[in-house]
Structure formats: C-alpha cells, structure tokens
Coordinates of C-alpha atoms and ligand atoms in Angstrom, one line a residue:
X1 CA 12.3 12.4 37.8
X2 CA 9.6 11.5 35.8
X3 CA 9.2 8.4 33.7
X4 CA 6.7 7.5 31.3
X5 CA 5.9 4.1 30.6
X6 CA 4.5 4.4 26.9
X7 CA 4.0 0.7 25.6
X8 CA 0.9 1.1 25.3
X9 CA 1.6 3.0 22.4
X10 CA 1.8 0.0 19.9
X11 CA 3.4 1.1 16.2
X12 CA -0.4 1.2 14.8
X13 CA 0.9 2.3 11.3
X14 CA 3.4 -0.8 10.4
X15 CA 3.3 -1.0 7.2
X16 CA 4.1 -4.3 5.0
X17 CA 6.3 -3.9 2.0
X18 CA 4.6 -6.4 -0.5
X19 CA 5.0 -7.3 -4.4
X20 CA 3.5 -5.8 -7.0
X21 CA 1.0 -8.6 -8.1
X22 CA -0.9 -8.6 -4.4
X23 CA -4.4 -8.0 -5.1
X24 CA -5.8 -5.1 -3.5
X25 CA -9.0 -2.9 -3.4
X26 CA -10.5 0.3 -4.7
X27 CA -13.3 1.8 -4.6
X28 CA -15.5 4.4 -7.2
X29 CA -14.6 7.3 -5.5
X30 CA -11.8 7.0 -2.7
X31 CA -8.5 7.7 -3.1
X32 CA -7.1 4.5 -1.3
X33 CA -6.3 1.3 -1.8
X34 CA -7.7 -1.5 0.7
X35 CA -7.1 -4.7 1.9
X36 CA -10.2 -7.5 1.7
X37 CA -12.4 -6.9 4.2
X38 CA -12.1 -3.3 5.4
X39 CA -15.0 -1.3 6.2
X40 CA -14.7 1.3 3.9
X41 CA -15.2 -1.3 0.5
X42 CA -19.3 -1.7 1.8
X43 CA -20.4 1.0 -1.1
X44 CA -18.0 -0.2 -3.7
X45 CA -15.3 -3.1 -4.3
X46 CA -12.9 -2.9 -7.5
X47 CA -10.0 -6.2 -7.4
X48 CA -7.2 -4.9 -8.4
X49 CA -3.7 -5.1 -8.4
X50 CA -1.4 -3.5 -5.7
X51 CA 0.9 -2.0 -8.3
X52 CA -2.4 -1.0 -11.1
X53 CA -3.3 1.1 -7.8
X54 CA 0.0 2.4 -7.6
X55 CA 0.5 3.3 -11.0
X56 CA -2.7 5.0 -11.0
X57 CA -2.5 7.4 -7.9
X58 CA -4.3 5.5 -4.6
X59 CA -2.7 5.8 -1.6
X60 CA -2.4 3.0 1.4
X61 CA -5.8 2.6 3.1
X62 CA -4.9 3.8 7.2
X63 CA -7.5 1.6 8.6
X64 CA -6.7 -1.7 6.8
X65 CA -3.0 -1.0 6.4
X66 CA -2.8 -3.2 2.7
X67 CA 0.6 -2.4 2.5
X68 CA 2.6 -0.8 0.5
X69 CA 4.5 -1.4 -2.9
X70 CA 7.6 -3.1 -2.2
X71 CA 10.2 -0.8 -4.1
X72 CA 12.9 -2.7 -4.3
X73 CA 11.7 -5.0 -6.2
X74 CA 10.6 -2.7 -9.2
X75 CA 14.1 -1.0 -8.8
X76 CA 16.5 -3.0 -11.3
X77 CA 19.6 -0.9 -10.4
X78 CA 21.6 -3.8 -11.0
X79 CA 21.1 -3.8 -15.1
X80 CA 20.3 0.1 -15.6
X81 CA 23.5 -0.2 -18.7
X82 CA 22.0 0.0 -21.6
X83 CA 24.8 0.8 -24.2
X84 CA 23.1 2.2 -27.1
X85 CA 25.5 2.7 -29.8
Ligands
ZN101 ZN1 -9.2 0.2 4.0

C-alpha cells in the first residue's frame, strides 16, 4: 500500500476572478497581461485596463497570476429582453 503525501503540491495556478476596471500590464511585444511588478514588465510597461487587455487578445501572465476577467459580471443574463417591435 502505497501512500503519497502530495501537499507539497500547493494549487500554484489560483487564479483571481476580478472586475473589469483593475488596472493591469502589457507590454510591446508579449502576449500577456501582468500584474505590477512582475519580472517580465523590465523592457516595457503599458497601464491598462484588465478588460482593454481582454478585449484586445492578452492572455493571464503565469508568473504574476493578475487574474482573470470576472465573467459574471459582464454577463447581464438577467435583462437580455429586448422586445423590438
Ligand atoms: Zn507577469
């Protein structure tokens, strides 16, 4: 019987749902989105909106883990009715 204790695996890749308006990172050339402070905005820092970098293709950085848009709150499923007659 084996048994493998594997906490030491911590969930690295949690990742925050968070609203649109967050301001977030980009650079020249990546494809990602960052958080303040990661490594990879030394060469180039563009402020930003989470959702502008959304909207126009970046992806969530892996190493600063910004987040990601909060869908939910973009979804208004609750009014979608639009009676145009
Ligand atoms: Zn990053």
């Amino acid at each position: 019987m084996s048994f493998l204790i594997v906490g030491a695996f911590a969930p690295a890749s949690t990742v925050l749902a968070v609203s649109g308006d967050t301001i977030v990172y980009v650079t020249k050339t990546g494809e990602c989105y960052h958080a303040d402070g990661c490594s990879c905005l030394k060469k180039s820092k563009i402020e930003t909106t989470l959702q502008e970098a959304v909207d126009d293709g970046y992806r969530a950085c892996k190493k600063c883990s910004p987040g990601t848009l909060d869908s939910s709150s973009t979804t208004t499923s609750s009014s979608t009715k639009t009676s145009t007659k």
